[in-house]
């Protein structure tokens, strides 16, 4: 099942609707990385609210998406990890280290806006990074 | 022995089916939604291992009652190449498939009982159980 990817301003929003096979996840990764370039996106949100399980393959793929998107100039934030899913992930030893997360879509958008602002401020030297 | 469910694992969609059936079986056996997720995640890992290493195999799900405990038993079986060093395969971060190496050790952490028997050239069987206390 293909994951719909919406474009909103400078951001891409992939909203997972149902359980995904490994092939679906890989397809999502390819599609997102391709579209970051096509739409010159600065941010990517992957909404996993509908996922009732995240196993090692899912976590690895999300991590890959975040790292690949960053190499293409876009920040990624994973939103909507459910409490039970978080519990099982920690037990499995899956941490999503180095990947930004937010509670839900709203928080994810706020996060990306803040990141964009930071980047602009850094670019114009208005931020004191000492 | 209570009902038994067998899911053939030959494609990645079967991994999804196996974990969904596992969640249903756990729900019927009275497990909390948190435990259902834990059981589904463990099934996902062992079912994917079948696919990655043996190409085909099966996942068998059953519910047992033992005194005041009820349990879900998951048996993942294949006739694949087998695991030369089971101890090693149970270590975090060890993988021969380019994965994260968290499948087996992770599944073991998720479940109460966990056993791997494997013979090189003959196949691998992973048996894992999750228990819950039944209230009157």
PDB file of C-alpha atoms in Angstrom:
ATOM      1  CA  UNK A   1       0.000   0.000   0.000  1.00  0.00           C
ATOM      2  CA  UNK A   2       1.461   3.299  -1.120  1.00  0.00           C
ATOM      3  CA  UNK A   3       1.793   6.088   1.424  1.00  0.00           C
ATOM      4  CA  UNK A   4       0.335   9.410   0.262  1.00  0.00           C
ATOM      5  CA  UNK A   5       2.841  12.271   0.330  1.00  0.00           C
ATOM      6  CA  UNK A   6       1.403  15.763   0.560  1.00  0.00           C
ATOM      7  CA  UNK A   7       3.263  18.945  -0.164  1.00  0.00           C
ATOM      8  CA  UNK A   8       2.586  21.826   2.182  1.00  0.00           C
ATOM      9  CA  UNK A   9       4.693  24.903   1.594  1.00  0.00           C
ATOM     10  CA  UNK A  10       8.319  23.870   1.901  1.00  0.00           C
ATOM     11  CA  UNK A  11       7.410  20.656   3.667  1.00  0.00           C
ATOM     12  CA  UNK A  12       6.484  17.138   2.614  1.00  0.00           C
ATOM     13  CA  UNK A  13       4.060  15.221   4.795  1.00  0.00           C
ATOM     14  CA  UNK A  14       3.911  11.439   4.496  1.00  0.00           C
ATOM     15  CA  UNK A  15       0.899  10.182   6.326  1.00  0.00           C
ATOM     16  CA  UNK A  16       0.992   6.434   6.901  1.00  0.00           C
ATOM     17  CA  UNK A  17      -2.556   5.085   6.759  1.00  0.00           C
ATOM     18  CA  UNK A  18      -2.195   1.400   7.534  1.00  0.00           C
ATOM     19  CA  UNK A  19       0.250  -1.400   8.282  1.00  0.00           C
ATOM     20  CA  UNK A  20       3.175  -1.387   5.868  1.00  0.00           C
ATOM     21  CA  UNK A  21       5.236  -4.212   4.451  1.00  0.00           C
ATOM     22  CA  UNK A  22       9.003  -3.894   4.190  1.00  0.00           C
ATOM     23  CA  UNK A  23       8.602  -3.197   0.469  1.00  0.00           C
ATOM     24  CA  UNK A  24       6.095  -0.395   1.220  1.00  0.00           C
ATOM     25  CA  UNK A  25       8.552   1.169   3.651  1.00  0.00           C
ATOM     26  CA  UNK A  26      11.392   1.015   1.144  1.00  0.00           C
ATOM     27  CA  UNK A  27       9.110   2.539  -1.489  1.00  0.00           C
ATOM     28  CA  UNK A  28       8.257   5.375   0.912  1.00  0.00           C
ATOM     29  CA  UNK A  29      11.964   6.031   1.457  1.00  0.00           C
ATOM     30  CA  UNK A  30      12.664   6.255  -2.277  1.00  0.00           C
ATOM     31  CA  UNK A  31       9.623   8.429  -2.940  1.00  0.00           C
ATOM     32  CA  UNK A  32      10.450  10.889  -0.161  1.00  0.00           C
ATOM     33  CA  UNK A  33      14.081  11.278  -1.095  1.00  0.00           C
ATOM     34  CA  UNK A  34      13.152  11.834  -4.716  1.00  0.00           C
ATOM     35  CA  UNK A  35      10.482  14.403  -3.836  1.00  0.00           C
ATOM     36  CA  UNK A  36      12.761  16.362  -1.523  1.00  0.00           C
ATOM     37  CA  UNK A  37      14.623  17.300  -4.685  1.00  0.00           C
ATOM     38  CA  UNK A  38      11.623  17.629  -6.964  1.00  0.00           C
ATOM     39  CA  UNK A  39       9.779  20.045  -4.645  1.00  0.00           C
ATOM     40  CA  UNK A  40      12.900  21.569  -3.104  1.00  0.00           C
ATOM     41  CA  UNK A  41      11.503  20.624   0.289  1.00  0.00           C
ATOM     42  CA  UNK A  42      13.190  21.893   3.454  1.00  0.00           C
ATOM     43  CA  UNK A  43      11.369  19.589   5.809  1.00  0.00           C
ATOM     44  CA  UNK A  44       9.810  16.127   5.892  1.00  0.00           C
ATOM     45  CA  UNK A  45       7.202  14.883   8.333  1.00  0.00           C
ATOM     46  CA  UNK A  46       6.457  11.175   8.582  1.00  0.00           C
ATOM     47  CA  UNK A  47       3.256  10.593  10.518  1.00  0.00           C
ATOM     48  CA  UNK A  48       3.276   7.085  12.028  1.00  0.00           C
ATOM     49  CA  UNK A  49       0.160   7.507  14.192  1.00  0.00           C
ATOM     50  CA  UNK A  50      -1.542   4.643  12.330  1.00  0.00           C
ATOM     51  CA  UNK A  51       1.331   2.206  12.863  1.00  0.00           C
ATOM     52  CA  UNK A  52       0.508  -0.229  15.652  1.00  0.00           C
ATOM     53  CA  UNK A  53       3.957  -1.823  15.561  1.00  0.00           C
ATOM     54  CA  UNK A  54       7.418  -0.507  14.759  1.00  0.00           C
ATOM     55  CA  UNK A  55       9.971  -3.229  14.405  1.00  0.00           C
ATOM     56  CA  UNK A  56      13.666  -3.072  13.569  1.00  0.00           C
ATOM     57  CA  UNK A  57      13.091  -2.767   9.833  1.00  0.00           C
ATOM     58  CA  UNK A  58      10.627   0.103  10.209  1.00  0.00           C
ATOM     59  CA  UNK A  59      12.964   1.947  12.563  1.00  0.00           C
ATOM     60  CA  UNK A  60      15.955   1.421  10.308  1.00  0.00           C
ATOM     61  CA  UNK A  61      13.995   2.730   7.315  1.00  0.00           C
ATOM     62  CA  UNK A  62      12.798   5.826   9.190  1.00  0.00           C
ATOM     63  CA  UNK A  63      16.337   6.486  10.328  1.00  0.00           C
ATOM     64  CA  UNK A  64      17.574   6.117   6.741  1.00  0.00           C
ATOM     65  CA  UNK A  65      14.896   8.526   5.514  1.00  0.00           C
ATOM     66  CA  UNK A  66      15.951  11.137   8.080  1.00  0.00           C
ATOM     67  CA  UNK A  67      19.640  10.800   7.293  1.00  0.00           C
ATOM     68  CA  UNK A  68      19.174  10.741   3.513  1.00  0.00           C
ATOM     69  CA  UNK A  69      16.820  13.729   3.597  1.00  0.00           C
ATOM     70  CA  UNK A  70      19.366  15.655   5.683  1.00  0.00           C
ATOM     71  CA  UNK A  71      22.019  14.939   3.073  1.00  0.00           C
ATOM     72  CA  UNK A  72      19.597  16.431   0.555  1.00  0.00           C
ATOM     73  CA  UNK A  73      19.084  19.534   2.688  1.00  0.00           C
ATOM     74  CA  UNK A  74      15.812  18.702   4.414  1.00  0.00           C
ATOM     75  CA  UNK A  75      15.095  18.119   8.106  1.00  0.00           C
ATOM     76  CA  UNK A  76      12.908  15.155   9.018  1.00  0.00           C
ATOM     77  CA  UNK A  77      10.652  14.752  12.001  1.00  0.00           C
ATOM     78  CA  UNK A  78       8.791  11.557  12.909  1.00  0.00           C
ATOM     79  CA  UNK A  79       5.449  12.241  14.560  1.00  0.00           C
ATOM     80  CA  UNK A  80       2.746  10.171  16.247  1.00  0.00           C
ATOM     81  CA  UNK A  81       4.603   7.260  17.837  1.00  0.00           C
ATOM     82  CA  UNK A  82       1.961   5.684  20.072  1.00  0.00           C
ATOM     83  CA  UNK A  83       2.702   4.941  23.747  1.00  0.00           C
ATOM     84  CA  UNK A  84       2.569   1.130  23.370  1.00  0.00           C
ATOM     85  CA  UNK A  85       4.699   1.347  20.253  1.00  0.00           C
ATOM     86  CA  UNK A  86       7.293   3.431  22.119  1.00  0.00           C
ATOM     87  CA  UNK A  87       7.328   0.896  24.935  1.00  0.00           C
ATOM     88  CA  UNK A  88       7.912  -2.041  22.577  1.00  0.00           C
ATOM     89  CA  UNK A  89      10.583  -0.095  20.673  1.00  0.00           C
ATOM     90  CA  UNK A  90      12.571   0.573  23.829  1.00  0.00           C
ATOM     91  CA  UNK A  91      12.344  -3.097  24.823  1.00  0.00           C
ATOM     92  CA  UNK A  92      13.571  -4.069  21.368  1.00  0.00           C
ATOM     93  CA  UNK A  93      16.488  -1.671  21.777  1.00  0.00           C
ATOM     94  CA  UNK A  94      15.316   0.627  18.989  1.00  0.00           C
ATOM     95  CA  UNK A  95      16.014   4.269  19.737  1.00  0.00           C
ATOM     96  CA  UNK A  96      15.788   6.385  16.548  1.00  0.00           C
ATOM     97  CA  UNK A  97      19.004   8.048  17.693  1.00  0.00           C
ATOM     98  CA  UNK A  98      19.818  11.158  15.721  1.00  0.00           C
ATOM     99  CA  UNK A  99      16.281  11.468  14.403  1.00  0.00           C
ATOM    100  CA  UNK A 100      13.908  14.214  15.523  1.00  0.00           C
ATOM    101  CA  UNK A 101      10.490  13.226  16.832  1.00  0.00           C
ATOM    102  CA  UNK A 102       7.421  15.188  17.888  1.00  0.00           C
ATOM    103  CA  UNK A 103       4.171  14.262  19.563  1.00  0.00           C
ATOM    104  CA  UNK A 104       1.877  14.899  16.615  1.00  0.00           C
ATOM    105  CA  UNK A 105       1.574  16.639  13.261  1.00  0.00           C
ATOM    106  CA  UNK A 106       1.022  20.060  14.842  1.00  0.00           C
ATOM    107  CA  UNK A 107       4.150  19.789  16.982  1.00  0.00           C
ATOM    108  CA  UNK A 108       6.070  18.424  14.002  1.00  0.00           C
ATOM    109  CA  UNK A 109       5.190  21.460  11.887  1.00  0.00           C
ATOM    110  CA  UNK A 110       6.176  23.793  14.735  1.00  0.00           C
ATOM    111  CA  UNK A 111       9.485  21.986  15.055  1.00  0.00           C
ATOM    112  CA  UNK A 112      10.242  22.361  11.349  1.00  0.00           C
ATOM    113  CA  UNK A 113       9.304  26.045  11.453  1.00  0.00           C
ATOM    114  CA  UNK A 114      11.716  26.570  14.348  1.00  0.00           C
ATOM    115  CA  UNK A 115      14.466  24.699  12.504  1.00  0.00           C
ATOM    116  CA  UNK A 116      13.898  26.829   9.394  1.00  0.00           C
ATOM    117  CA  UNK A 117      14.030  30.001  11.470  1.00  0.00           C
ATOM    118  CA  UNK A 118      17.249  28.891  13.110  1.00  0.00           C
ATOM    119  CA  UNK A 119      18.803  28.186   9.748  1.00  0.00           C
ATOM    120  CA  UNK A 120      17.873  31.619   8.420  1.00  0.00           C
ATOM    121  CA  UNK A 121      19.164  33.339  11.529  1.00  0.00           C
ATOM    122  CA  UNK A 122      22.395  31.399  11.372  1.00  0.00           C
ATOM    123  CA  UNK A 123      22.719  32.250   7.692  1.00  0.00           C
ATOM    124  CA  UNK A 124      22.430  35.958   8.393  1.00  0.00           C
ATOM    125  CA  UNK A 125      24.643  35.767  11.433  1.00  0.00           C
ATOM    126  CA  UNK A 126      21.989  37.056  13.781  1.00  0.00           C
ATOM    127  CA  UNK A 127      22.339  34.198  16.216  1.00  0.00           C
ATOM    128  CA  UNK A 128      24.909  34.190  18.945  1.00  0.00           C
ATOM    129  CA  UNK A 129      26.115  30.642  19.002  1.00  0.00           C
ATOM    130  CA  UNK A 130      28.687  31.175  21.759  1.00  0.00           C
TER     131      UNK A 130
ATOM    132  CA  UNK B   1      -4.014 -27.633  23.548  1.00  0.00           C
ATOM    133  CA  UNK B   2      -6.169 -24.750  22.456  1.00  0.00           C
ATOM    134  CA  UNK B   3      -6.669 -23.441  18.944  1.00  0.00           C
ATOM    135  CA  UNK B   4      -3.657 -23.247  16.777  1.00  0.00           C
ATOM    136  CA  UNK B   5      -3.015 -20.903  13.934  1.00  0.00           C
ATOM    137  CA  UNK B   6      -0.385 -21.386  11.271  1.00  0.00           C
ATOM    138  CA  UNK B   7       0.791 -18.642   8.973  1.00  0.00           C
ATOM    139  CA  UNK B   8       3.042 -19.528   6.059  1.00  0.00           C
ATOM    140  CA  UNK B   9       5.817 -16.967   5.658  1.00  0.00           C
ATOM    141  CA  UNK B  10       7.038 -16.623   2.077  1.00  0.00           C
ATOM    142  CA  UNK B  11       6.742 -12.884   1.371  1.00  0.00           C
ATOM    143  CA  UNK B  12       6.982  -9.612   3.302  1.00  0.00           C
ATOM    144  CA  UNK B  13       3.206  -9.291   3.417  1.00  0.00           C
ATOM    145  CA  UNK B  14       3.142 -12.509   5.486  1.00  0.00           C
ATOM    146  CA  UNK B  15       5.233 -10.776   8.149  1.00  0.00           C
ATOM    147  CA  UNK B  16       2.444  -8.204   8.483  1.00  0.00           C
ATOM    148  CA  UNK B  17      -0.208 -10.941   8.527  1.00  0.00           C
ATOM    149  CA  UNK B  18       1.669 -12.928  11.178  1.00  0.00           C
ATOM    150  CA  UNK B  19       1.988  -9.976  13.542  1.00  0.00           C
ATOM    151  CA  UNK B  20      -1.639  -8.935  12.989  1.00  0.00           C
ATOM    152  CA  UNK B  21      -2.879 -12.483  13.716  1.00  0.00           C
ATOM    153  CA  UNK B  22      -0.593 -12.521  16.747  1.00  0.00           C
ATOM    154  CA  UNK B  23      -2.142  -9.336  18.054  1.00  0.00           C
ATOM    155  CA  UNK B  24      -5.625 -10.802  17.594  1.00  0.00           C
ATOM    156  CA  UNK B  25      -4.707 -14.025  19.370  1.00  0.00           C
ATOM    157  CA  UNK B  26      -3.151 -12.039  22.239  1.00  0.00           C
ATOM    158  CA  UNK B  27      -6.268  -9.866  22.480  1.00  0.00           C
ATOM    159  CA  UNK B  28      -8.494 -12.944  22.639  1.00  0.00           C
ATOM    160  CA  UNK B  29      -6.260 -14.356  25.375  1.00  0.00           C
ATOM    161  CA  UNK B  30      -6.879 -11.208  27.417  1.00  0.00           C
ATOM    162  CA  UNK B  31      -3.529  -9.458  27.026  1.00  0.00           C
ATOM    163  CA  UNK B  32      -3.427  -5.677  27.469  1.00  0.00           C
ATOM    164  CA  UNK B  33      -3.035  -3.522  24.395  1.00  0.00           C
ATOM    165  CA  UNK B  34       0.572  -2.823  25.452  1.00  0.00           C
ATOM    166  CA  UNK B  35       1.337  -6.525  25.626  1.00  0.00           C
ATOM    167  CA  UNK B  36      -0.406  -7.100  22.293  1.00  0.00           C
ATOM    168  CA  UNK B  37       1.990  -4.598  20.731  1.00  0.00           C
ATOM    169  CA  UNK B  38       4.977  -6.251  22.377  1.00  0.00           C
ATOM    170  CA  UNK B  39       3.887  -9.673  21.094  1.00  0.00           C
ATOM    171  CA  UNK B  40       3.237  -8.302  17.594  1.00  0.00           C
ATOM    172  CA  UNK B  41       6.686  -6.654  17.500  1.00  0.00           C
ATOM    173  CA  UNK B  42       8.400  -9.889  18.573  1.00  0.00           C
ATOM    174  CA  UNK B  43       6.508 -11.851  15.896  1.00  0.00           C
ATOM    175  CA  UNK B  44       7.517  -9.289  13.298  1.00  0.00           C
ATOM    176  CA  UNK B  45      11.199  -9.816  14.115  1.00  0.00           C
ATOM    177  CA  UNK B  46      11.167 -13.625  14.022  1.00  0.00           C
ATOM    178  CA  UNK B  47       8.959 -13.744  10.914  1.00  0.00           C
ATOM    179  CA  UNK B  48      11.310 -11.371   9.092  1.00  0.00           C
ATOM    180  CA  UNK B  49      14.251 -13.552  10.097  1.00  0.00           C
ATOM    181  CA  UNK B  50      12.552 -16.491   8.366  1.00  0.00           C
ATOM    182  CA  UNK B  51      12.249 -14.430   5.198  1.00  0.00           C
ATOM    183  CA  UNK B  52      15.777 -12.999   5.342  1.00  0.00           C
ATOM    184  CA  UNK B  53      17.640 -16.186   6.125  1.00  0.00           C
ATOM    185  CA  UNK B  54      15.470 -19.116   5.025  1.00  0.00           C
ATOM    186  CA  UNK B  55      13.185 -17.530   2.397  1.00  0.00           C
ATOM    187  CA  UNK B  56      10.240 -19.580   3.665  1.00  0.00           C
ATOM    188  CA  UNK B  57       8.866 -21.043   6.830  1.00  0.00           C
ATOM    189  CA  UNK B  58       5.911 -20.683   9.148  1.00  0.00           C
ATOM    190  CA  UNK B  59       4.739 -18.991  12.291  1.00  0.00           C
ATOM    191  CA  UNK B  60       2.495 -20.968  14.579  1.00  0.00           C
ATOM    192  CA  UNK B  61       0.376 -19.230  17.213  1.00  0.00           C
ATOM    193  CA  UNK B  62      -1.417 -20.843  20.102  1.00  0.00           C
ATOM    194  CA  UNK B  63      -2.891 -20.032  23.482  1.00  0.00           C
ATOM    195  CA  UNK B  64      -2.314 -22.185  26.564  1.00  0.00           C
ATOM    196  CA  UNK B  65      -3.495 -22.137  30.125  1.00  0.00           C
ATOM    197  CA  UNK B  66      -1.118 -23.178  32.874  1.00  0.00           C
ATOM    198  CA  UNK B  67      -2.617 -22.989  36.367  1.00  0.00           C
ATOM    199  CA  UNK B  68      -3.627 -19.385  36.877  1.00  0.00           C
ATOM    200  CA  UNK B  69      -1.571 -18.211  33.927  1.00  0.00           C
ATOM    201  CA  UNK B  70      -2.570 -17.837  30.339  1.00  0.00           C
ATOM    202  CA  UNK B  71       0.027 -17.635  27.637  1.00  0.00           C
ATOM    203  CA  UNK B  72       0.567 -17.035  23.970  1.00  0.00           C
ATOM    204  CA  UNK B  73       3.063 -19.390  22.363  1.00  0.00           C
ATOM    205  CA  UNK B  74       4.743 -18.427  19.129  1.00  0.00           C
ATOM    206  CA  UNK B  75       6.791 -20.921  17.176  1.00  0.00           C
ATOM    207  CA  UNK B  76       8.699 -19.653  14.146  1.00  0.00           C
ATOM    208  CA  UNK B  77      10.060 -22.534  12.127  1.00  0.00           C
ATOM    209  CA  UNK B  78      12.082 -22.836   8.950  1.00  0.00           C
ATOM    210  CA  UNK B  79      14.172 -25.344   7.059  1.00  0.00           C
ATOM    211  CA  UNK B  80      16.752 -22.763   6.122  1.00  0.00           C
ATOM    212  CA  UNK B  81      20.530 -22.705   6.517  1.00  0.00           C
ATOM    213  CA  UNK B  82      20.401 -22.679  10.318  1.00  0.00           C
ATOM    214  CA  UNK B  83      22.395 -20.520  12.725  1.00  0.00           C
ATOM    215  CA  UNK B  84      26.027 -21.634  13.223  1.00  0.00           C
ATOM    216  CA  UNK B  85      26.412 -19.708  16.483  1.00  0.00           C
ATOM    217  CA  UNK B  86      23.128 -19.207  18.337  1.00  0.00           C
ATOM    218  CA  UNK B  87      24.770 -17.440  21.291  1.00  0.00           C
ATOM    219  CA  UNK B  88      26.277 -14.918  18.915  1.00  0.00           C
ATOM    220  CA  UNK B  89      22.962 -14.419  17.105  1.00  0.00           C
ATOM    221  CA  UNK B  90      21.398 -13.489  20.442  1.00  0.00           C
ATOM    222  CA  UNK B  91      23.890 -10.672  20.996  1.00  0.00           C
ATOM    223  CA  UNK B  92      22.766  -7.110  20.334  1.00  0.00           C
ATOM    224  CA  UNK B  93      24.136  -5.701  17.118  1.00  0.00           C
ATOM    225  CA  UNK B  94      25.248  -8.975  15.584  1.00  0.00           C
ATOM    226  CA  UNK B  95      23.828  -9.478  12.098  1.00  0.00           C
ATOM    227  CA  UNK B  96      24.838 -11.389   9.007  1.00  0.00           C
ATOM    228  CA  UNK B  97      22.109  -9.809   6.878  1.00  0.00           C
ATOM    229  CA  UNK B  98      23.056  -6.141   7.127  1.00  0.00           C
ATOM    230  CA  UNK B  99      20.233  -5.459   9.574  1.00  0.00           C
ATOM    231  CA  UNK B 100      20.460  -3.766  12.950  1.00  0.00           C
ATOM    232  CA  UNK B 101      21.154  -7.064  14.697  1.00  0.00           C
ATOM    233  CA  UNK B 102      18.342  -6.429  17.148  1.00  0.00           C
ATOM    234  CA  UNK B 103      15.799  -8.932  15.846  1.00  0.00           C
ATOM    235  CA  UNK B 104      16.475 -12.005  17.959  1.00  0.00           C
ATOM    236  CA  UNK B 105      17.892 -10.295  21.062  1.00  0.00           C
ATOM    237  CA  UNK B 106      15.097  -7.717  20.883  1.00  0.00           C
ATOM    238  CA  UNK B 107      12.405 -10.368  20.580  1.00  0.00           C
ATOM    239  CA  UNK B 108      13.951 -12.166  23.537  1.00  0.00           C
ATOM    240  CA  UNK B 109      13.685  -9.022  25.653  1.00  0.00           C
ATOM    241  CA  UNK B 110      10.054  -8.596  24.662  1.00  0.00           C
ATOM    242  CA  UNK B 111       8.966 -12.099  25.630  1.00  0.00           C
ATOM    243  CA  UNK B 112       8.975 -14.064  28.915  1.00  0.00           C
ATOM    244  CA  UNK B 113      10.333 -17.361  27.576  1.00  0.00           C
ATOM    245  CA  UNK B 114      12.583 -17.596  24.567  1.00  0.00           C
ATOM    246  CA  UNK B 115      14.319 -20.564  23.043  1.00  0.00           C
ATOM    247  CA  UNK B 116      16.230 -21.040  19.802  1.00  0.00           C
ATOM    248  CA  UNK B 117      17.166 -24.427  18.410  1.00  0.00           C
ATOM    249  CA  UNK B 118      19.067 -24.532  15.181  1.00  0.00           C
ATOM    250  CA  UNK B 119      21.001 -27.035  13.129  1.00  0.00           C
ATOM    251  CA  UNK B 120      23.230 -25.908  10.289  1.00  0.00           C
ATOM    252  CA  UNK B 121      21.764 -27.018   6.985  1.00  0.00           C
ATOM    253  CA  UNK B 122      18.534 -28.165   8.635  1.00  0.00           C
ATOM    254  CA  UNK B 123      16.802 -25.097   9.919  1.00  0.00           C
ATOM    255  CA  UNK B 124      15.865 -22.996  12.892  1.00  0.00           C
ATOM    256  CA  UNK B 125      13.005 -23.030  15.370  1.00  0.00           C
ATOM    257  CA  UNK B 126      12.348 -20.093  17.664  1.00  0.00           C
ATOM    258  CA  UNK B 127       9.845 -20.733  20.452  1.00  0.00           C
ATOM    259  CA  UNK B 128       8.715 -17.790  22.526  1.00  0.00           C
ATOM    260  CA  UNK B 129       6.026 -17.289  25.134  1.00  0.00           C
ATOM    261  CA  UNK B 130       4.335 -14.418  26.874  1.00  0.00           C
ATOM    262  CA  UNK B 131       2.337 -15.014  30.053  1.00  0.00           C
ATOM    263  CA  UNK B 132      -0.315 -13.162  31.964  1.00  0.00           C
ATOM    264  CA  UNK B 133      -1.975 -13.903  35.266  1.00  0.00           C
ATOM    265  CA  UNK B 134      -5.665 -14.599  34.993  1.00  0.00           C
ATOM    266  CA  UNK B 135      -7.940 -12.767  37.380  1.00  0.00           C
ATOM    267  CA  UNK B 136     -10.905 -14.640  38.795  1.00  0.00           C
TER     268      UNK B 136
END
